[in-house]
Amino acid sequence: MGDVAVIIKIMPKSPDVDLVALQALIKEKLPGTQDLVVEPIGFGLSSLKAAIVVPDAEGSTEEAEATLRGLEGVESAEIISVTLT
């Protein structure tokens, strides 16, 4: 089995969430994180788009998504795409 790259959109609970601290926490909890990009939404709110490499095993993408949803300051995490690496 190989690995897959998962692109996940992460929405913070409010514009007051420290995105720099949240990025550091994501990298700590998911060591396969390759890239994090801040995307402005509007009215001071921004989302994060994360590229995370996980094993190509059943449930691994859902585990990454659930881990992100469980982080403090995260409102939602949604898988946008999955590709083989």
mmCIF file of N, CA and C in Angstrom:
data_model
loop_
_atom_site.group_PDB
_atom_site.id
_atom_site.type_symbol
_atom_site.label_atom_id
_atom_site.label_comp_id
_atom_site.label_asym_id
_atom_site.label_seq_id
_atom_site.Cartn_x
_atom_site.Cartn_y
_atom_site.Cartn_z
ATOM 1 N N MET A 1 0.835 -1.190 0.000
ATOM 2 C CA MET A 1 0.000 0.000 0.000
ATOM 3 C C MET A 1 0.873 1.243 0.000
ATOM 4 N N GLY A 2 0.333 2.281 -0.610
ATOM 5 C CA GLY A 2 1.046 3.543 -0.661
ATOM 6 C C GLY A 2 0.425 4.571 0.248
ATOM 7 N N ASP A 3 0.583 5.796 -0.149
ATOM 8 C CA ASP A 3 0.020 6.915 0.602
ATOM 9 C C ASP A 3 -0.925 7.695 -0.287
ATOM 10 N N VAL A 4 -1.802 8.453 0.343
ATOM 11 C CA VAL A 4 -2.686 9.357 -0.382
ATOM 12 C C VAL A 4 -2.533 10.756 0.196
ATOM 13 N N ALA A 5 -2.720 11.744 -0.671
ATOM 14 C CA ALA A 5 -2.714 13.142 -0.236
ATOM 15 C C ALA A 5 -4.164 13.582 -0.108
ATOM 16 N N VAL A 6 -4.503 14.113 1.038
ATOM 17 C CA VAL A 6 -5.857 14.551 1.321
ATOM 18 C C VAL A 6 -5.839 16.076 1.456
ATOM 19 N N ILE A 7 -6.733 16.746 0.741
ATOM 20 C CA ILE A 7 -6.888 18.187 0.880
ATOM 21 C C ILE A 7 -8.128 18.403 1.737
ATOM 22 N N ILE A 8 -7.959 19.096 2.866
ATOM 23 C CA ILE A 8 -9.045 19.309 3.819
ATOM 24 C C ILE A 8 -9.215 20.803 4.075
ATOM 25 N N LYS A 9 -10.464 21.270 4.005
ATOM 26 C CA LYS A 9 -10.784 22.665 4.319
ATOM 27 C C LYS A 9 -11.190 22.715 5.790
ATOM 28 N N ILE A 10 -10.524 23.586 6.545
ATOM 29 C CA ILE A 10 -10.736 23.703 7.984
ATOM 30 C C ILE A 10 -11.307 25.084 8.282
ATOM 31 N N MET A 11 -12.474 25.101 8.894
ATOM 32 C CA MET A 11 -13.118 26.369 9.263
ATOM 33 C C MET A 11 -12.957 26.603 10.765
ATOM 34 N N PRO A 12 -12.402 27.756 11.156
ATOM 35 C CA PRO A 12 -12.310 28.086 12.579
ATOM 36 C C PRO A 12 -13.674 28.489 13.125
ATOM 37 N N LYS A 13 -13.809 28.432 14.454
ATOM 38 C CA LYS A 13 -15.084 28.773 15.098
ATOM 39 C C LYS A 13 -15.435 30.247 14.971
ATOM 40 N N SER A 14 -14.411 31.101 14.912
ATOM 41 C CA SER A 14 -14.655 32.540 14.812
ATOM 42 C C SER A 14 -13.430 33.223 14.218
ATOM 43 N N PRO A 15 -13.569 34.502 13.837
ATOM 44 C CA PRO A 15 -12.406 35.239 13.332
ATOM 45 C C PRO A 15 -11.340 35.464 14.403
ATOM 46 N N ASP A 16 -11.695 35.238 15.669
ATOM 47 C CA ASP A 16 -10.757 35.462 16.769
ATOM 48 C C ASP A 16 -9.774 34.313 16.973
ATOM 49 N N VAL A 17 -9.989 33.174 16.306
ATOM 50 C CA VAL A 17 -9.095 32.028 16.463
ATOM 51 C C VAL A 17 -7.725 32.385 15.885
ATOM 52 N N ASP A 18 -6.671 32.114 16.651
ATOM 53 C CA ASP A 18 -5.297 32.379 16.225
ATOM 54 C C ASP A 18 -4.892 31.322 15.194
ATOM 55 N N LEU A 19 -4.862 31.701 13.915
ATOM 56 C CA LEU A 19 -4.577 30.740 12.851
ATOM 57 C C LEU A 19 -3.142 30.233 12.884
ATOM 58 N N VAL A 20 -2.215 31.044 13.360
ATOM 59 C CA VAL A 20 -0.817 30.605 13.459
ATOM 60 C C VAL A 20 -0.701 29.489 14.497
ATOM 61 N N ALA A 21 -1.355 29.677 15.642
ATOM 62 C CA ALA A 21 -1.346 28.643 16.684
ATOM 63 C C ALA A 21 -2.082 27.393 16.202
ATOM 64 N N LEU A 22 -3.177 27.582 15.467
ATOM 65 C CA LEU A 22 -3.935 26.450 14.948
ATOM 66 C C LEU A 22 -3.098 25.671 13.930
ATOM 67 N N GLN A 23 -2.354 26.359 13.098
ATOM 68 C CA GLN A 23 -1.476 25.684 12.143
ATOM 69 C C GLN A 23 -0.426 24.845 12.863
ATOM 70 N N ALA A 24 0.151 25.381 13.915
ATOM 71 C CA ALA A 24 1.158 24.645 14.684
ATOM 72 C C ALA A 24 0.537 23.405 15.328
ATOM 73 N N LEU A 25 -0.679 23.539 15.836
ATOM 74 C CA LEU A 25 -1.374 22.415 16.469
ATOM 75 C C LEU A 25 -1.695 21.333 15.435
ATOM 76 N N ILE A 26 -2.102 21.731 14.247
ATOM 77 C CA ILE A 26 -2.392 20.765 13.180
ATOM 78 C C ILE A 26 -1.132 19.988 12.820
ATOM 79 N N LYS A 27 -0.007 20.692 12.671
ATOM 80 C CA LYS A 27 1.255 20.020 12.333
ATOM 81 C C LYS A 27 1.696 19.069 13.438
ATOM 82 N N GLU A 28 1.393 19.425 14.688
ATOM 83 C CA GLU A 28 1.737 18.562 15.825
ATOM 84 C C GLU A 28 0.872 17.304 15.845
ATOM 85 N N LYS A 29 -0.427 17.454 15.638
ATOM 86 C CA LYS A 29 -1.357 16.329 15.722
ATOM 87 C C LYS A 29 -1.332 15.435 14.486
ATOM 88 N N LEU A 30 -1.030 16.020 13.325
ATOM 89 C CA LEU A 30 -0.984 15.257 12.073
ATOM 90 C C LEU A 30 0.379 15.470 11.419
ATOM 91 N N PRO A 31 1.356 14.618 11.770
ATOM 92 C CA PRO A 31 2.717 14.807 11.266
ATOM 93 C C PRO A 31 2.845 14.722 9.743
ATOM 94 N N GLY A 32 1.851 14.149 9.063
ATOM 95 C CA GLY A 32 1.889 14.052 7.608
ATOM 96 C C GLY A 32 1.486 15.333 6.905
ATOM 97 N N THR A 33 1.262 16.416 7.675
ATOM 98 C CA THR A 33 0.850 17.686 7.080
ATOM 99 C C THR A 33 1.981 18.241 6.222
ATOM 100 N N GLN A 34 1.683 18.439 4.943
ATOM 101 C CA GLN A 34 2.678 18.923 3.989
ATOM 102 C C GLN A 34 2.575 20.417 3.737
ATOM 103 N N ASP A 35 1.344 20.943 3.753
ATOM 104 C CA ASP A 35 1.150 22.345 3.406
ATOM 105 C C ASP A 35 -0.105 22.869 4.092
ATOM 106 N N LEU A 36 -0.064 24.114 4.524
ATOM 107 C CA LEU A 36 -1.219 24.797 5.107
ATOM 108 C C LEU A 36 -1.309 26.184 4.487
ATOM 109 N N VAL A 37 -2.482 26.503 3.957
ATOM 110 C CA VAL A 37 -2.689 27.786 3.294
ATOM 111 C C VAL A 37 -3.883 28.478 3.933
ATOM 112 N N VAL A 38 -3.730 29.769 4.231
ATOM 113 C CA VAL A 38 -4.832 30.574 4.767
ATOM 114 C C VAL A 38 -5.596 31.162 3.590
ATOM 115 N N GLU A 39 -6.926 30.956 3.588
ATOM 116 C CA GLU A 39 -7.772 31.486 2.524
ATOM 117 C C GLU A 39 -8.805 32.432 3.121
ATOM 118 N N PRO A 40 -8.724 33.720 2.815
ATOM 119 C CA PRO A 40 -9.715 34.670 3.330
ATOM 120 C C PRO A 40 -11.111 34.341 2.791
ATOM 121 N N ILE A 41 -12.112 34.405 3.686
ATOM 122 C CA ILE A 41 -13.500 34.134 3.298
ATOM 123 C C ILE A 41 -14.252 35.465 3.176
ATOM 124 N N GLY A 42 -14.160 36.289 4.207
ATOM 125 C CA GLY A 42 -14.842 37.571 4.232
ATOM 126 C C GLY A 42 -15.206 37.949 5.653
ATOM 127 N N PHE A 43 -15.420 39.233 5.876
ATOM 128 C CA PHE A 43 -15.794 39.744 7.199
ATOM 129 C C PHE A 43 -14.788 39.336 8.278
ATOM 130 N N GLY A 44 -13.510 39.263 7.901
ATOM 131 C CA GLY A 44 -12.457 38.939 8.859
ATOM 132 C C GLY A 44 -12.250 37.451 9.101
ATOM 133 N N LEU A 45 -13.073 36.606 8.506
ATOM 134 C CA LEU A 45 -12.959 35.160 8.698
ATOM 135 C C LEU A 45 -12.111 34.548 7.586
ATOM 136 N N SER A 46 -11.219 33.649 7.978
ATOM 137 C CA SER A 46 -10.393 32.917 7.017
ATOM 138 C C SER A 46 -10.493 31.433 7.320
ATOM 139 N N SER A 47 -10.291 30.629 6.297
ATOM 140 C CA SER A 47 -10.233 29.183 6.489
ATOM 141 C C SER A 47 -8.800 28.731 6.246
ATOM 142 N N LEU A 48 -8.528 27.500 6.614
ATOM 143 C CA LEU A 48 -7.235 26.886 6.305
ATOM 144 C C LEU A 48 -7.482 25.757 5.327
ATOM 145 N N LYS A 49 -6.587 25.594 4.386
ATOM 146 C CA LYS A 49 -6.636 24.449 3.488
ATOM 147 C C LYS A 49 -5.350 23.672 3.753
ATOM 148 N N ALA A 50 -5.511 22.409 4.150
ATOM 149 C CA ALA A 50 -4.367 21.587 4.529
ATOM 150 C C ALA A 50 -4.180 20.444 3.543
ATOM 151 N N ALA A 51 -2.939 20.184 3.171
ATOM 152 C CA ALA A 51 -2.572 19.008 2.387
ATOM 153 C C ALA A 51 -1.880 18.051 3.349
ATOM 154 N N ILE A 52 -2.501 16.883 3.541
ATOM 155 C CA ILE A 52 -2.003 15.927 4.525
ATOM 156 C C ILE A 52 -1.801 14.581 3.842
ATOM 157 N N VAL A 53 -0.645 13.967 4.058
ATOM 158 C CA VAL A 53 -0.356 12.644 3.504
ATOM 159 C C VAL A 53 -0.653 11.611 4.584
ATOM 160 N N VAL A 54 -1.525 10.646 4.224
ATOM 161 C CA VAL A 54 -1.909 9.570 5.145
ATOM 162 C C VAL A 54 -1.757 8.240 4.403
ATOM 163 N N PRO A 55 -1.652 7.129 5.149
ATOM 164 C CA PRO A 55 -1.563 5.820 4.492
ATOM 165 C C PRO A 55 -2.825 5.522 3.688
ATOM 166 N N ASP A 56 -2.659 4.797 2.597
ATOM 167 C CA ASP A 56 -3.787 4.398 1.764
ATOM 168 C C ASP A 56 -4.436 3.163 2.382
ATOM 169 N N ALA A 57 -5.094 3.387 3.504
ATOM 170 C CA ALA A 57 -5.765 2.304 4.231
ATOM 171 C C ALA A 57 -7.180 2.754 4.560
ATOM 172 N N GLU A 58 -8.053 1.794 4.691
ATOM 173 C CA GLU A 58 -9.449 2.110 4.979
ATOM 174 C C GLU A 58 -9.574 2.913 6.274
ATOM 175 N N GLY A 59 -10.268 4.039 6.194
ATOM 176 C CA GLY A 59 -10.530 4.863 7.370
ATOM 177 C C GLY A 59 -9.464 5.894 7.705
ATOM 178 N N SER A 60 -8.325 5.870 7.021
ATOM 179 C CA SER A 60 -7.249 6.804 7.392
ATOM 180 C C SER A 60 -7.613 8.251 7.061
ATOM 181 N N THR A 61 -8.322 8.480 5.965
ATOM 182 C CA THR A 61 -8.714 9.854 5.639
ATOM 183 C C THR A 61 -9.755 10.371 6.626
ATOM 184 N N GLU A 62 -10.673 9.499 7.015
ATOM 185 C CA GLU A 62 -11.693 9.888 7.990
ATOM 186 C C GLU A 62 -11.078 10.161 9.361
ATOM 187 N N GLU A 63 -10.029 9.415 9.709
ATOM 188 C CA GLU A 63 -9.328 9.653 10.982
ATOM 189 C C GLU A 63 -8.702 11.046 10.998
ATOM 190 N N ALA A 64 -8.062 11.418 9.895
ATOM 191 C CA ALA A 64 -7.440 12.746 9.807
ATOM 192 C C ALA A 64 -8.502 13.832 9.939
ATOM 193 N N GLU A 65 -9.623 13.642 9.259
ATOM 194 C CA GLU A 65 -10.726 14.607 9.320
ATOM 195 C C GLU A 65 -11.277 14.709 10.748
ATOM 196 N N ALA A 66 -11.455 13.578 11.414
ATOM 197 C CA ALA A 66 -11.974 13.567 12.792
ATOM 198 C C ALA A 66 -10.991 14.223 13.752
ATOM 199 N N THR A 67 -9.698 13.998 13.544
ATOM 200 C CA THR A 67 -8.680 14.628 14.392
ATOM 201 C C THR A 67 -8.770 16.140 14.285
ATOM 202 N N LEU A 68 -8.923 16.639 13.068
ATOM 203 C CA LEU A 68 -9.026 18.089 12.864
ATOM 204 C C LEU A 68 -10.292 18.647 13.505
ATOM 205 N N ARG A 69 -11.404 17.941 13.373
ATOM 206 C CA ARG A 69 -12.662 18.408 13.975
ATOM 207 C C ARG A 69 -12.571 18.480 15.495
ATOM 208 N N GLY A 70 -11.720 17.649 16.084
ATOM 209 C CA GLY A 70 -11.585 17.605 17.535
ATOM 210 C C GLY A 70 -10.668 18.668 18.118
ATOM 211 N N LEU A 71 -9.989 19.428 17.274
ATOM 212 C CA LEU A 71 -9.070 20.451 17.766
ATOM 213 C C LEU A 71 -9.836 21.666 18.270
ATOM 214 N N GLU A 72 -9.312 22.257 19.341
ATOM 215 C CA GLU A 72 -9.940 23.459 19.887
ATOM 216 C C GLU A 72 -9.853 24.592 18.877
ATOM 217 N N GLY A 73 -10.968 25.271 18.680
ATOM 218 C CA GLY A 73 -11.013 26.390 17.762
ATOM 219 C C GLY A 73 -11.482 26.014 16.365
ATOM 220 N N VAL A 74 -11.683 24.714 16.112
ATOM 221 C CA VAL A 74 -12.117 24.266 14.791
ATOM 222 C C VAL A 74 -13.627 24.028 14.803
ATOM 223 N N GLU A 75 -14.308 24.694 13.883
ATOM 224 C CA GLU A 75 -15.754 24.522 13.725
ATOM 225 C C GLU A 75 -16.055 23.297 12.868
ATOM 226 N N SER A 76 -15.324 23.173 11.739
ATOM 227 C CA SER A 76 -15.562 22.038 10.852
ATOM 228 C C SER A 76 -14.308 21.729 10.047
ATOM 229 N N ALA A 77 -14.256 20.491 9.556
ATOM 230 C CA ALA A 77 -13.193 20.062 8.668
ATOM 231 C C ALA A 77 -13.848 19.178 7.607
ATOM 232 N N GLU A 78 -13.583 19.500 6.344
ATOM 233 C CA GLU A 78 -14.241 18.794 5.245
ATOM 234 C C GLU A 78 -13.211 18.376 4.206
ATOM 235 N N ILE A 79 -13.223 17.096 3.840
ATOM 236 C CA ILE A 79 -12.328 16.600 2.805
ATOM 237 C C ILE A 79 -12.778 17.163 1.460
ATOM 238 N N ILE A 80 -11.847 17.809 0.768
ATOM 239 C CA ILE A 80 -12.141 18.399 -0.549
ATOM 240 C C ILE A 80 -11.731 17.428 -1.655
ATOM 241 N N SER A 81 -10.544 16.820 -1.493
ATOM 242 C CA SER A 81 -10.091 15.876 -2.500
ATOM 243 C C SER A 81 -9.095 14.882 -1.909
ATOM 244 N N VAL A 82 -8.974 13.754 -2.603
ATOM 245 C CA VAL A 82 -8.026 12.705 -2.213
ATOM 246 C C VAL A 82 -7.344 12.237 -3.487
ATOM 247 N N THR A 83 -6.010 12.202 -3.476
ATOM 248 C CA THR A 83 -5.263 11.721 -4.633
ATOM 249 C C THR A 83 -4.133 10.808 -4.179
ATOM 250 N N LEU A 84 -3.740 9.892 -5.040
ATOM 251 C CA LEU A 84 -2.604 9.038 -4.735
ATOM 252 C C LEU A 84 -1.316 9.839 -4.835
ATOM 253 N N THR A 85 -0.345 9.486 -4.003
ATOM 254 C CA THR A 85 0.949 10.186 -4.058
ATOM 255 C C THR A 85 1.971 9.334 -4.745
#
